[in-house]
Structures are given as structure tokens and as C-alpha cells.
Coordinates of C-alpha atoms and ligand atoms in Angstrom, one line a residue:
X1 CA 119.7 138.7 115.8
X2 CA 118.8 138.3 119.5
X3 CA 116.3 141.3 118.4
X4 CA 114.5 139.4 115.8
X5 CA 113.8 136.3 117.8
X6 CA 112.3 138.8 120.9
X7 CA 109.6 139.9 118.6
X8 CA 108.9 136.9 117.1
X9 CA 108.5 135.6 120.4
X10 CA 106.4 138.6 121.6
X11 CA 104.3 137.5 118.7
X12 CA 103.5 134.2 119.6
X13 CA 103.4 134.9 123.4
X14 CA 100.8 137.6 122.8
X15 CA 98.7 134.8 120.8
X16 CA 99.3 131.6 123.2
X17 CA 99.0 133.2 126.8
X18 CA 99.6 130.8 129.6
X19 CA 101.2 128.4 127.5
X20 CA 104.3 128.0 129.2
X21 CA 105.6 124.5 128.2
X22 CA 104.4 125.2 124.3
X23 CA 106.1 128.7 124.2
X24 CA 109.2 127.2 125.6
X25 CA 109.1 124.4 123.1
X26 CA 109.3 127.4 120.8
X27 CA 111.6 129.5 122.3
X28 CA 114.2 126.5 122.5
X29 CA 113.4 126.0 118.4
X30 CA 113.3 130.3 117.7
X31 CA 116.9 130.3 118.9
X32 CA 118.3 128.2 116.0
X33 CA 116.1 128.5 113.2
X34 CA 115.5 132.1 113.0
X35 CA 119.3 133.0 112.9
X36 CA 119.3 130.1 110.0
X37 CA 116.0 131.7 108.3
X38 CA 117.9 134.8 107.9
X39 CA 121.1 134.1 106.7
X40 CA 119.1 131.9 103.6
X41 CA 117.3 133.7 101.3
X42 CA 114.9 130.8 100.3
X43 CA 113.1 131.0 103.7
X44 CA 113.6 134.7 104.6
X45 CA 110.0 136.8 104.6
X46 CA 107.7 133.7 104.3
X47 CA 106.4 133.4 107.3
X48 CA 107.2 129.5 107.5
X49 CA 108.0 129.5 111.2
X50 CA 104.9 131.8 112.1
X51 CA 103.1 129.4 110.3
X52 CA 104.7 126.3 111.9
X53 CA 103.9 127.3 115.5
X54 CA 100.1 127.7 114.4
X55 CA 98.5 124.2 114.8
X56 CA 96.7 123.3 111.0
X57 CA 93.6 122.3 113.2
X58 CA 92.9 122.0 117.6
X59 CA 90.4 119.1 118.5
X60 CA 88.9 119.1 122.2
X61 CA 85.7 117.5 122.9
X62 CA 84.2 116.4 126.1
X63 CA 84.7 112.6 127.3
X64 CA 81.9 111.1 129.4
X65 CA 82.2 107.9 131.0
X66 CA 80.8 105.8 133.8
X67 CA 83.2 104.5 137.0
X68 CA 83.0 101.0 138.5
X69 CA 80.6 102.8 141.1
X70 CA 78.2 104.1 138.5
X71 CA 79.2 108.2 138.8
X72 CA 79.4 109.8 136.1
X73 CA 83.0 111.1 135.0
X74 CA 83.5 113.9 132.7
X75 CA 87.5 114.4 131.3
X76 CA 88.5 116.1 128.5
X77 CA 90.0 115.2 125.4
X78 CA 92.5 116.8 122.7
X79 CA 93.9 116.3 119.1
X80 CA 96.6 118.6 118.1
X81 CA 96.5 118.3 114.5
X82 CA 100.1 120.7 114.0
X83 CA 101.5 120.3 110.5
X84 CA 100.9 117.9 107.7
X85 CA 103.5 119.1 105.2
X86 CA 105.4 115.8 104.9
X87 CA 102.7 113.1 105.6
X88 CA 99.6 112.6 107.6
X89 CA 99.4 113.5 110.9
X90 CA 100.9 111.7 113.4
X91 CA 102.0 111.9 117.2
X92 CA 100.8 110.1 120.5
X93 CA 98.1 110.3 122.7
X94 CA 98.8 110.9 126.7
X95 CA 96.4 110.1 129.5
X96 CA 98.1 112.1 133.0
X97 CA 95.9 114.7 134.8
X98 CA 98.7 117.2 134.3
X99 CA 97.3 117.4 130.0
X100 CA 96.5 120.8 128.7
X101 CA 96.4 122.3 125.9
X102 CA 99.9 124.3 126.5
X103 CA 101.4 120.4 126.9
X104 CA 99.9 118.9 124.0
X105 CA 100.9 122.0 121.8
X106 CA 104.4 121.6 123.0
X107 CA 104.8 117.7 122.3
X108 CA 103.0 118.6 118.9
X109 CA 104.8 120.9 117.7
X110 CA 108.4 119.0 119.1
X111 CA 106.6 116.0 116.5
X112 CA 106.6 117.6 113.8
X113 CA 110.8 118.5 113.6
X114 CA 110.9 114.8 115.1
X115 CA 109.0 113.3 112.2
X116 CA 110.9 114.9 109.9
X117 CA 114.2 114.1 111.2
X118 CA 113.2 110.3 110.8
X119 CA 113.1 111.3 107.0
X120 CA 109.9 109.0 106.9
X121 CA 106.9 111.0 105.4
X122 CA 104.8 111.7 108.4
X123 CA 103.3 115.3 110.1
X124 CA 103.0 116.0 113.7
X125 CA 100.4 115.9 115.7
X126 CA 99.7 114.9 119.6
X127 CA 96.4 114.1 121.7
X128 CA 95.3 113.0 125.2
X129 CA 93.3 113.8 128.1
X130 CA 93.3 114.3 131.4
X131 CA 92.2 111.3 132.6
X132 CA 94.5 109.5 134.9
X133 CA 94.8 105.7 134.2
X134 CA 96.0 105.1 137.7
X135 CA 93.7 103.3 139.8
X136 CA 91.5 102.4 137.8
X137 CA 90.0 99.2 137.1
X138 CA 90.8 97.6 133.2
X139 CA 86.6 97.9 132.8
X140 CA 86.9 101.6 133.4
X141 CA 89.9 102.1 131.5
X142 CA 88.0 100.2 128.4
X143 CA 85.0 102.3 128.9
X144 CA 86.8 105.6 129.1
X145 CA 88.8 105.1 125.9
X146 CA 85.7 103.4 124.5
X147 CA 84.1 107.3 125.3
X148 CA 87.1 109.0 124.3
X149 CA 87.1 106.9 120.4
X150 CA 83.5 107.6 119.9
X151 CA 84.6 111.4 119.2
X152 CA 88.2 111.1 117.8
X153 CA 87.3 108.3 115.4
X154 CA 85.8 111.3 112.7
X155 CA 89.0 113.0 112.9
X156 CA 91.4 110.5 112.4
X157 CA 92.0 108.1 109.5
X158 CA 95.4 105.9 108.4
X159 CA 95.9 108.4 105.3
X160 CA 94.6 111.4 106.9
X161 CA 96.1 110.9 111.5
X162 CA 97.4 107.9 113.1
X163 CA 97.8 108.6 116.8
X164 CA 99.6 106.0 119.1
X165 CA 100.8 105.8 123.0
X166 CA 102.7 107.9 124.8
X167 CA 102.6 108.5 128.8
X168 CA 99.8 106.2 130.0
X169 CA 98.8 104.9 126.9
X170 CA 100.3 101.2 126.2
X171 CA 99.4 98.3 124.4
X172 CA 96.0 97.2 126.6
X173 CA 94.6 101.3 125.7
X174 CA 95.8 101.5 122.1
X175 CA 93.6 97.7 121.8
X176 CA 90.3 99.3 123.8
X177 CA 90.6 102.4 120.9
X178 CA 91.3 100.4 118.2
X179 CA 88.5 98.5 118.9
X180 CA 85.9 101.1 119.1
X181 CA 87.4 102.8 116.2
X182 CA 86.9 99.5 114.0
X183 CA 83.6 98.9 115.4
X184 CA 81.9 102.9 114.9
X185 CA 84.1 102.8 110.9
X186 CA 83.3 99.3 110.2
X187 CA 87.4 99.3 109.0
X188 CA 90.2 97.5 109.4
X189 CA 93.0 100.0 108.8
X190 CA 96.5 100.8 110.3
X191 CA 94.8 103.9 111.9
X192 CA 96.9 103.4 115.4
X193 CA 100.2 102.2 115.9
X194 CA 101.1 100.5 119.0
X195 CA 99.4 97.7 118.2
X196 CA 99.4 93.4 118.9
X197 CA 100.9 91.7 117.0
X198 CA 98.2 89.5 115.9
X199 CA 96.2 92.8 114.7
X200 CA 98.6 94.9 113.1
X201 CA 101.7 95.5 115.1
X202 CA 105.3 95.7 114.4
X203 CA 107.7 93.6 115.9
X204 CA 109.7 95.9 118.3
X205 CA 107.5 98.9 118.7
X206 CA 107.1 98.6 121.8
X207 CA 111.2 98.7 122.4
X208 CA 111.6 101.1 120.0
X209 CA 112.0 104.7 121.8
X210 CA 113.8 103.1 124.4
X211 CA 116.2 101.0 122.3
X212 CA 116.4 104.1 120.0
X213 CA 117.8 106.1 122.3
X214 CA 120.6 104.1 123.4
X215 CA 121.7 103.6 119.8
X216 CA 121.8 107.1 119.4
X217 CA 124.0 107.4 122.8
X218 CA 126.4 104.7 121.4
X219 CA 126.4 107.4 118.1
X220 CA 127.3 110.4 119.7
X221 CA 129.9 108.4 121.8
X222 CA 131.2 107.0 118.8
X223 CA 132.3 110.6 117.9
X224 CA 134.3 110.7 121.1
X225 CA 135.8 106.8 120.0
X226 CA 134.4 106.0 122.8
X227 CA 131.3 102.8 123.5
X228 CA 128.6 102.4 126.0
X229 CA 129.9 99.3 127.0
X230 CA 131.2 99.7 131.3
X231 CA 129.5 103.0 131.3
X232 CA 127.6 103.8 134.4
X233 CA 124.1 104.8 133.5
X234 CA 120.9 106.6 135.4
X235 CA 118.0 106.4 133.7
X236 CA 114.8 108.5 135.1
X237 CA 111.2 107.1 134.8
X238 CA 109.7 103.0 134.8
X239 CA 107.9 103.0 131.6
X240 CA 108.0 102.2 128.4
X241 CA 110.5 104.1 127.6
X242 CA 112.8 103.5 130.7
X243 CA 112.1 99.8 130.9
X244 CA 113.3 99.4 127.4
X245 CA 116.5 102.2 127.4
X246 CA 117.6 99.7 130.5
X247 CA 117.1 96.5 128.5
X248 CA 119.4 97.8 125.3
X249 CA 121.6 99.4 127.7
X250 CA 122.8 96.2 129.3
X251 CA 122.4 94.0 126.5
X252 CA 125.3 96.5 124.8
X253 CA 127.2 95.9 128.5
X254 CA 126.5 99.2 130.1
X255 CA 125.5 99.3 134.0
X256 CA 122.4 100.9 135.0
X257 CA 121.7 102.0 138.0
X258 CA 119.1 103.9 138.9
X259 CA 114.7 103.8 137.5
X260 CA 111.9 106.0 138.5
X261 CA 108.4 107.0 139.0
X262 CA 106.7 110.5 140.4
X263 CA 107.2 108.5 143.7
X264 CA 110.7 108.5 144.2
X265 CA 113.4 107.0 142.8
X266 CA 115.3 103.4 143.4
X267 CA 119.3 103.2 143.4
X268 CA 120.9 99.6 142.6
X269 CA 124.6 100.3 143.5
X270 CA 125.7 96.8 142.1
X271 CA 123.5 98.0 138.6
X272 CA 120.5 95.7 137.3
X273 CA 120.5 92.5 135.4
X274 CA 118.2 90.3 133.1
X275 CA 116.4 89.1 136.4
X276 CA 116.1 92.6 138.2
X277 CA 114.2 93.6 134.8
X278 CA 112.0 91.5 134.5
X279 CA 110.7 92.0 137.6
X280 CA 110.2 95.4 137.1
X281 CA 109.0 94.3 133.7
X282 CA 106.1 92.4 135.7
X283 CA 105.7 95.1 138.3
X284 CA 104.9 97.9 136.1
X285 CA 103.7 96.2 133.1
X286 CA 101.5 93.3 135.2
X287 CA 101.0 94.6 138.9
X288 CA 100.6 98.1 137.9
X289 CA 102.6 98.5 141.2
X290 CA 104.9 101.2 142.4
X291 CA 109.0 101.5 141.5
X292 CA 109.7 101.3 145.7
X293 CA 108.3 97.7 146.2
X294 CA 111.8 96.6 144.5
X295 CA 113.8 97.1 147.3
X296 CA 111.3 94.9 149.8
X297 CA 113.2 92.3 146.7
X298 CA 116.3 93.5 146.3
X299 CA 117.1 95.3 149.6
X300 CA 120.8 96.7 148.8
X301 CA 119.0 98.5 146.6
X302 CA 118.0 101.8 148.3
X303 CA 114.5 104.3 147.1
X304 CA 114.8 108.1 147.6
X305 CA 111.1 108.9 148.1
X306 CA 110.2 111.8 146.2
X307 CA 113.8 112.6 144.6
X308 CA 114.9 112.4 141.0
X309 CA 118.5 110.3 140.5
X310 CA 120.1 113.1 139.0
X311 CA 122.5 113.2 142.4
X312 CA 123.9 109.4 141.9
X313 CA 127.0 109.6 139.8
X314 CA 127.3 108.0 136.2
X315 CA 128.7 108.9 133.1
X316 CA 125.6 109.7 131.2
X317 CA 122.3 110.0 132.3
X318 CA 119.3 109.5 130.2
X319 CA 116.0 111.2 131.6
X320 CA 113.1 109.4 130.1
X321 CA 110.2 109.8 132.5
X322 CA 108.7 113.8 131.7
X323 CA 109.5 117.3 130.4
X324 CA 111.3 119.6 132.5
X325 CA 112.4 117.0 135.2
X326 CA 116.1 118.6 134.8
X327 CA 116.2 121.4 135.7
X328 CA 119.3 124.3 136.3
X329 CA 120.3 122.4 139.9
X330 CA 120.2 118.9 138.3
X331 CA 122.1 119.7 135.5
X332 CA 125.0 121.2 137.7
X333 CA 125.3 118.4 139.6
X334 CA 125.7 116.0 136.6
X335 CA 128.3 117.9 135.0
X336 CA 130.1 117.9 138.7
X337 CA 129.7 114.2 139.4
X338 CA 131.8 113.6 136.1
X339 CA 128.3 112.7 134.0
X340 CA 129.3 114.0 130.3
X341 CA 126.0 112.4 128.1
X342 CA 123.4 113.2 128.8
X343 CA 120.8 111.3 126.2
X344 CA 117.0 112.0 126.9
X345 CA 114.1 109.2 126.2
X346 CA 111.6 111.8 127.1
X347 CA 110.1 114.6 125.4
X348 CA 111.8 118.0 127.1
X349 CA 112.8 116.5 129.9
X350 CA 115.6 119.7 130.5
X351 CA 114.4 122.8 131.2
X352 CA 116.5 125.3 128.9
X353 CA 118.5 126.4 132.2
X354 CA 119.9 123.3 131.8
X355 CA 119.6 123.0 128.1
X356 CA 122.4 126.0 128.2
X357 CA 124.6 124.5 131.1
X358 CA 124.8 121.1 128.7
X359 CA 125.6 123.6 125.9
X360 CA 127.9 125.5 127.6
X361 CA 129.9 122.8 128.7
X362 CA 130.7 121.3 125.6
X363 CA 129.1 117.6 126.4
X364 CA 127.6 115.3 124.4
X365 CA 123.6 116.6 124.9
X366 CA 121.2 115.1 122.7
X367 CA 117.3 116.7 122.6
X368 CA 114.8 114.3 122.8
X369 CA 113.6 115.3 119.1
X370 CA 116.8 113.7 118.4
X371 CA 117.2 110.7 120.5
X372 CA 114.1 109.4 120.9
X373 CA 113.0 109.5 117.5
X374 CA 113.1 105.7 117.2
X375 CA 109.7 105.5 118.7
X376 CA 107.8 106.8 115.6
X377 CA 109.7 105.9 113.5
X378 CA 109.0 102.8 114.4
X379 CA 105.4 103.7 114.2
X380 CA 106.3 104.7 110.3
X381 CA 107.6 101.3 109.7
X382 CA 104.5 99.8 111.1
X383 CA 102.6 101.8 108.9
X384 CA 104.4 100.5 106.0
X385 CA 103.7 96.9 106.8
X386 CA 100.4 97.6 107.2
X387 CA 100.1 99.3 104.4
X388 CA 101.7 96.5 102.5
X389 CA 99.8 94.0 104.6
X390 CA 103.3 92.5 105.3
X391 CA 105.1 92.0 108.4
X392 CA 109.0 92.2 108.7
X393 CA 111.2 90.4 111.0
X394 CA 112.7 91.4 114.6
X395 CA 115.7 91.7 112.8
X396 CA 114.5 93.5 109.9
X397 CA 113.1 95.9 112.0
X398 CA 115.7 96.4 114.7
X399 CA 118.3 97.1 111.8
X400 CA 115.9 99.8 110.1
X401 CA 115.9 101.4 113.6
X402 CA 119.1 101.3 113.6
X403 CA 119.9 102.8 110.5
X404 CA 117.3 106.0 111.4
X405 CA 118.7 106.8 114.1
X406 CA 122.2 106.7 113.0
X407 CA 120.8 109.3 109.8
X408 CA 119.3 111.1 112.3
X409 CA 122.6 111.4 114.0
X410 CA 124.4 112.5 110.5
X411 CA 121.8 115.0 109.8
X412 CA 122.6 116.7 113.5
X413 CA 126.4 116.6 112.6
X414 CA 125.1 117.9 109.2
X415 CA 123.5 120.9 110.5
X416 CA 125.2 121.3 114.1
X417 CA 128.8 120.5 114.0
X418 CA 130.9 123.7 115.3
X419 CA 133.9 125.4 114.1
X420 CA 135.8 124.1 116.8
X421 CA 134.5 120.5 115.9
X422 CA 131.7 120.7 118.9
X423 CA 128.6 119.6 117.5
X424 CA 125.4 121.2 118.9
X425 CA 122.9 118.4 118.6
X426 CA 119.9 121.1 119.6
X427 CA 121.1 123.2 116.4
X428 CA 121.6 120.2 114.5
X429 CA 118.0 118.8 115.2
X430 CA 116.2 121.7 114.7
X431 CA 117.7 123.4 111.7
X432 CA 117.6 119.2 109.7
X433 CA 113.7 119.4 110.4
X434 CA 113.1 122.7 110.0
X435 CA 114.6 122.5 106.0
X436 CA 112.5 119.3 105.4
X437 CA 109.0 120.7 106.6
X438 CA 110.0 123.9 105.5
X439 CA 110.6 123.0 101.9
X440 CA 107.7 121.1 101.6
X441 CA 105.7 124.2 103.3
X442 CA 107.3 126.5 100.1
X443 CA 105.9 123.8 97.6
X444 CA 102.4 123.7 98.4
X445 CA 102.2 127.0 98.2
X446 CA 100.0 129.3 101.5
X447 CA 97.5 126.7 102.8
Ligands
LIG1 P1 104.9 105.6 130.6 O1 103.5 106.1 131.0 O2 105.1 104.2 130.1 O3 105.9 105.9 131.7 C1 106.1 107.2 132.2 C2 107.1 107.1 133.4 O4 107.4 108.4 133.8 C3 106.5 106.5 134.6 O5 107.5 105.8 135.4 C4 105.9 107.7 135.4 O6 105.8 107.5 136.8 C5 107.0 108.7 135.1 N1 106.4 110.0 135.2 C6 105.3 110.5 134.4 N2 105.0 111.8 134.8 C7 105.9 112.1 135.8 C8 106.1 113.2 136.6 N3 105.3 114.3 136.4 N4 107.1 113.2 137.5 C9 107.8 112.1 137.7 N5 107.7 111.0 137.0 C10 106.7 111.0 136.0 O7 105.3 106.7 129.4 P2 106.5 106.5 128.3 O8 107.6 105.7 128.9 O9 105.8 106.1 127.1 O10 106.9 108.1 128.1 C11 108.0 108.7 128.9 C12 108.5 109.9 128.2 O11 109.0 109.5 126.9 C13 107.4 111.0 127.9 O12 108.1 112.2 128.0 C14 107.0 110.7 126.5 O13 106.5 111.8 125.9 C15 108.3 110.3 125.9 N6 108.2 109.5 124.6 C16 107.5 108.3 124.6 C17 107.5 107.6 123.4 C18 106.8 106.3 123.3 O14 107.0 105.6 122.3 N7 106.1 105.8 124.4 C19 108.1 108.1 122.2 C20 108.9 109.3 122.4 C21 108.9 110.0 123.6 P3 104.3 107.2 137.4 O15 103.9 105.9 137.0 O16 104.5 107.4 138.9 O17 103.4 108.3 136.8

């Protein structure tokens, strides 16, 4: 076995060279499915997972804009339009400097088993550039994605790829791209998701990932008996995704503890509460400011410049800031500190060092494809409403969510769940979207 996933992974190292994050996106997926391919005999000698890791179609194009001081700015820009088995493309779009083409191939081909697992019918796909958002005025921000539309618009369509936000790409970028896209198509579509709620939007989008990923915590601790309530939590990142894990998290009882940004991270012994969030609600979402300015507010809260707050003790820990920010150090330390879920809001956040320590130990370890699924499936629903030209309630919503990730959760013990009763959430993940895509790949025939 072990020999049959080295050359398929020689293979697709020999055609992705310096690729790193994308080949280990692959790796991490080669270890379950290929075993799985073998023993069935309806995927055996098709090709389907040599076929998976090809993206259908790679967009890059150049992105010219102006600055506040009139220089002229040149970033670059990526779709990665990776399978569209199930349903059209879809998958965010992230704006860091770190973007390349070896990131976006990863997150798009992480989408695709994602999508699938949300058993809504939508492909994978991801985009971005390497522009950096920080700093910058909202003019230049408008103007950039203004730039960045005016080449992405002829690729993208609400039947054919709806993008939406991921790192650096909220609700005030997914409104400057809607608008040029609306303006060069002269159409009113659900082409993004993301969006107000006066143009389109669904009612808890925004908390979606976030909310979704706690929900699928209080799942896998259900397995245990066990609820999230007077669980210590530390949370990684300030986000979207973080703000929003933090929010369900105490409104279900838990205590959270630590937040982040690539600064540092802040440490709130005593745990935050309604008013704590929202000002880091209005720091990050209003200010644009940095996570350290909350202790100048709350000073028995302490910041660790430059350090993640994988070292702070808590029962689980839910990274949800960027991949590999867990790595084989970090994930020896949780295990010793008593942390035993560890639930990740981010895409890859564990390196698979600590991937196999998680494993090893028998915890409750949940892969982003799993947990943080809510977020486009979300996206799904608000595709649905805007396809019905309907819009469904909070409630409504929330209880759809809900109801996803707890699937999502059935189709891991489905697919994952050990002889001895352990169940391997990674197995679980990837083998559930693997069959879904897969099946879909052996009925259209080679295309
Ligand atoms: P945001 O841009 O809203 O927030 C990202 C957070 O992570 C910020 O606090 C940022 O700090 C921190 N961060 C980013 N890069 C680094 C880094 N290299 N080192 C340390 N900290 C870093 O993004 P989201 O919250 O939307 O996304 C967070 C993660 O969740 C990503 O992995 C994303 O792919 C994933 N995700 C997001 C979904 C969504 O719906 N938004 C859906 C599913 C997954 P700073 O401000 O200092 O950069």
C-alpha cells in the first residue's frame, strides 16, 4: 500500500514542483483514499484521483491599480477553477502577500472534498492575490478589487463560479467586486456570496464558519457524552472566523481564552465576555487595529508578541487563523497540557507532523474540510435564496447549519469510525467526499 501511494505521489510531485502546501494537501488526502480506491473495484484503474489533483482550468492575470499617491501597483491575481463534478465552481478568494499558486491549489483542491461533504451541489475552486489589504486606504482597496473584477468577471458566472471571502476578503471587498462585476455584465445575479443583506446576502453568513465549527466540536464531543459548555477554549486568529468561533462558543457556555493575529497573541485568564467581543468586534472589524491594543483595555489580560497560544492550557483548542500554524512542537504541548479537541476553523492549520500526533493519540481531531464546512455551506444556502429570490430567516438558516454540519459529522463516523470504536475524522472526511465527486466523475464519463 504504502508503495502505491509513493508513486502516485512521485507522479504529482514530478508535475507540481515547488508546490509544497498543495502537494501536502495531497499527500494528507493520498493516504486515505488510495488504500480505499483499491480495496473497491468501482474506482480501481480510473484514474479519478489523478484526475482530481489536476485543476479543470488555472486563471492568473495581471492586476494593475493606482495608490492614494498616484504609483502605479502591479499584483497578481488567481482563479483555481479545480473540479466541477457536483456543481459550479465555488471556493473563496484571499488577498495576503503570502498567495501563490501552490496555496491556492491547496485550498482548491481541500474545496472540492469540502463541498462535497456539505452534500450541497457545488465544485471547488479558490482565487486571490497577492495584494495585502493592510494599510491601505478603503479608496485603494475599491480600486484594486475594481482592477482585480475587470478580469475575473469573464470567468465567473452564478451557474458557471461563485467565489466569496476568505482571508482578507470581508463584506466591504465582496461589495467593491460585486459592484464592478454588476456594472462590466450589466446583471444582477448571486455571482458572489458574502454579500449585504440589502443586495443578496444570507442572514448568518458571515457567522457561519465560525459558528459551524463549534457545532461540529459540540458533535464530536457528544460522542464522548460530553458538552462544550465550562470547557476551556484557545482559539488562534481575530477574524472572521475567530471572532465568530468565540461568539458561539460562549453563547453555548464555554470559556475562551485566548485570540490572535500574526502579531502575537492576547491571553484573558478570567476568559472573554459579550463586552470584551465586541470590542474586539469594533477593533478588527471598524478600527482595522491590531489584537495587542486590548490589553491597554483590559490589562489582566496579557499579549505574547509574536507567539501562537498553543502553550496556554484548555481543553480544546480551535486554530482558525492559517495553514500550518501547528506544527509537531505545538501539537505536543496540547496533548501535554491536557487539551484533548482539537477543532480547526482554518484551512490546514496542522502541519501533518501534528496531523499524526492528533492521530496517534486517539483525540477528538477534526480537519478543517470537516469542521469548517459551515462557511460554504452557508454560501450554498445563499445561493438558493437567491436563486429563489427568497430570503430565509436567522433561524431558518442557523438550523440548516446546523443540520449540515451534524451530516457532515455522520458521514465522518460513516467512513472513519475504527475497529476499536476510534473514529478518524481525517479518514472519515476524505473518503465521504472522495465517493461523492468520485461518482459523479464515473458518470460523466473522461472530460
Ligand atoms: P480573516 O482575514 O478575517 O482573519 C485572518 C486572521 O488570521 C487574522 O487574525 C490574521 O492576522 C490571522 N493570520 C492570517 N495569516 C496569518 C499568519 N500567516 N500568521 C498568523 N496569523 C495570521 O480571515 P478568515 O477568518 O476568513 O480566515 C481564517 C482561516 O479560516 C483561513 O485559513 C481561511 O482559509 C479559513 N476559512 C475561512 C472561511 C470563511 O468563511 N471566511 C471558510 C472556511 C475556512 P493579521 O490580521 O495579523 O493578518
Amino acid at each position: 500500500m504504502e508503495s502505491q501511494i509513493k508513486e502516485f505521489m512521485d507522479l504529482v510531485k514530478k508535475r507540481n514542483p515547488h508546490e509544497p502546501e498543495f502537494l501536502q494537501a495531497i499527500e494528507e488526502v493520498a493516504e486515505t483514499v488510495v488504500p480505499f480506491i483499491l480495496s473497491n473495484e468501482i474506482y480501481n484503474g480510473k484514474q479519478i484521483l489523478t484526475r482530481m489533483v489536476e485543476p479543470e482550468r488555472v486563471l492568473m492575470f495581471r492586476v494593475p491599480w493606482i495608490d492614494d499617491a498616484g504609483k502605479i501597483i502591479v499584483n497578481r491575481g488567481f482563479r483555481i477553477e479545480m473540479n466541477s463534478a457536483i456543481g459550479p465552481y465555488k471556493g473563496g478568494l484571499r488577498f495576503h502577500p503570502t498567495v501563490n499558486l501552490s496555496i491556492l491549489k491547496f485550498l482548491a483542491f481541500e474545496q472540492v472534498f469540502k463541498n462535497a461533504l456539505t452534500t450541497l451541489p457545488m465544485g471547488g475552486a479558490k482565487g486571490g492575490s497577492d495584494f495585502d489589504p493592510k494599510g491601505k486606504s478603503d479608496v485603494e482597496i475599491m480600486r484594486f478589487c475594481q482592477s482585480f473584477m475587470s478580469e475575473l468577471f469573464r470567468h465567473i458566472g452564478p451557474n458557471t463560479d461563485v467565489p466569496a471571502g476568505d482571508i482578507g476578503v470581508g463584506g466591504r471587498e465582496i461589495g467593491y467586486l460585486f459592484g464592478m462585476y454588476k456594472k462590466l455584465r450589466n446583471e444582477f445575479t448571486g455571482v458572489l456570496t458574502g454579500k449585504g443583506m440589502s443586495w443578496g446576502g444570507s442572514l448568518i453568513r458571515p457567522e457561519a464558519t465560525g459558528y459551524g465549527t463549534v457545532y461540529f466540536a459540540q458533535n464530536m464531543l457528544e460522542t464522548k457524552g460530553e458538552v462544550i459548555k465550562g470547557k476551556t477554549i484557545a482559539i488562534s486568529g481575530s477574524g472572521n472566523v475567530a471572532q465568530y468561533a468565540c461568539e458561539k462558543a460562549l453563547q453555548l457556555g464555554a470559556k475562551v481564552v485566548t485570540l490572535s493575529d500574526s502579531s502575537g497573541f492576547i491571553y484573558d485568564k478570567e476568559g472573554f465576555d459579550t463586552d470584551k467581543l465586541a470590542f474586539i468586534f469594533d477593533l478588527k472589524n471598524n478600527k482595522r487595529g491590531r489584537i495587542n491594543e486590548y490589553v491597554k483595555k483590559y490589562p489582566n489580560a496579557s499579549f505574547f508578541a509574536g507567539e501562537k497560544p498553543w502553550g496556554i492550557k484548555c481543553e480544546i483548542a480551535m486554530p482558525c487563523a492559517t495553514q500550518n500554524e501547528v506544527n509537531k512542537e505545538d501539537a505536543k504541548t496540547l496533548l501535554k497540557n491536557g487539551c484533548y479537541v482539537i477543532c480547526e476553523g482554518a484551512n490546514m492549520p496542522s502541519t501533518p507532523e501534528a496531523v499524526h500526533i492528533f492521530l496517534n493519540a486517539k483525540i477528538l481531531y477534526a480537519p478543517g474540510k470537516a469542521s469548517n464546512a459551515g462557511g460554504v455551506a452557508t454560501s450554498g444556502l445563499e445561493m438558493s435564496q437567491n436563486s429563489l429570490r427568497i430570503v430565509w430567516t436567522r433561524d431558518e438558516v442557523d438550523s440548516k447549519l446546523k443540520k449540515i454540519m451534524s451530516d457532515i459529522h455522520n458521514s465522518c463516523i460513516k467512513f472513519g469510525k475504527q475497529d476499536d470504536g476510534y473514529i478518524d475524522y481525517v479518514k472519515g472526511a476524505n473518503i465521504a467526499g472522495f465517493v461523492k465527486v468520485a461518482d459523479a466523475m464515473l458518470a460523466q464519463g473522461v472530460v
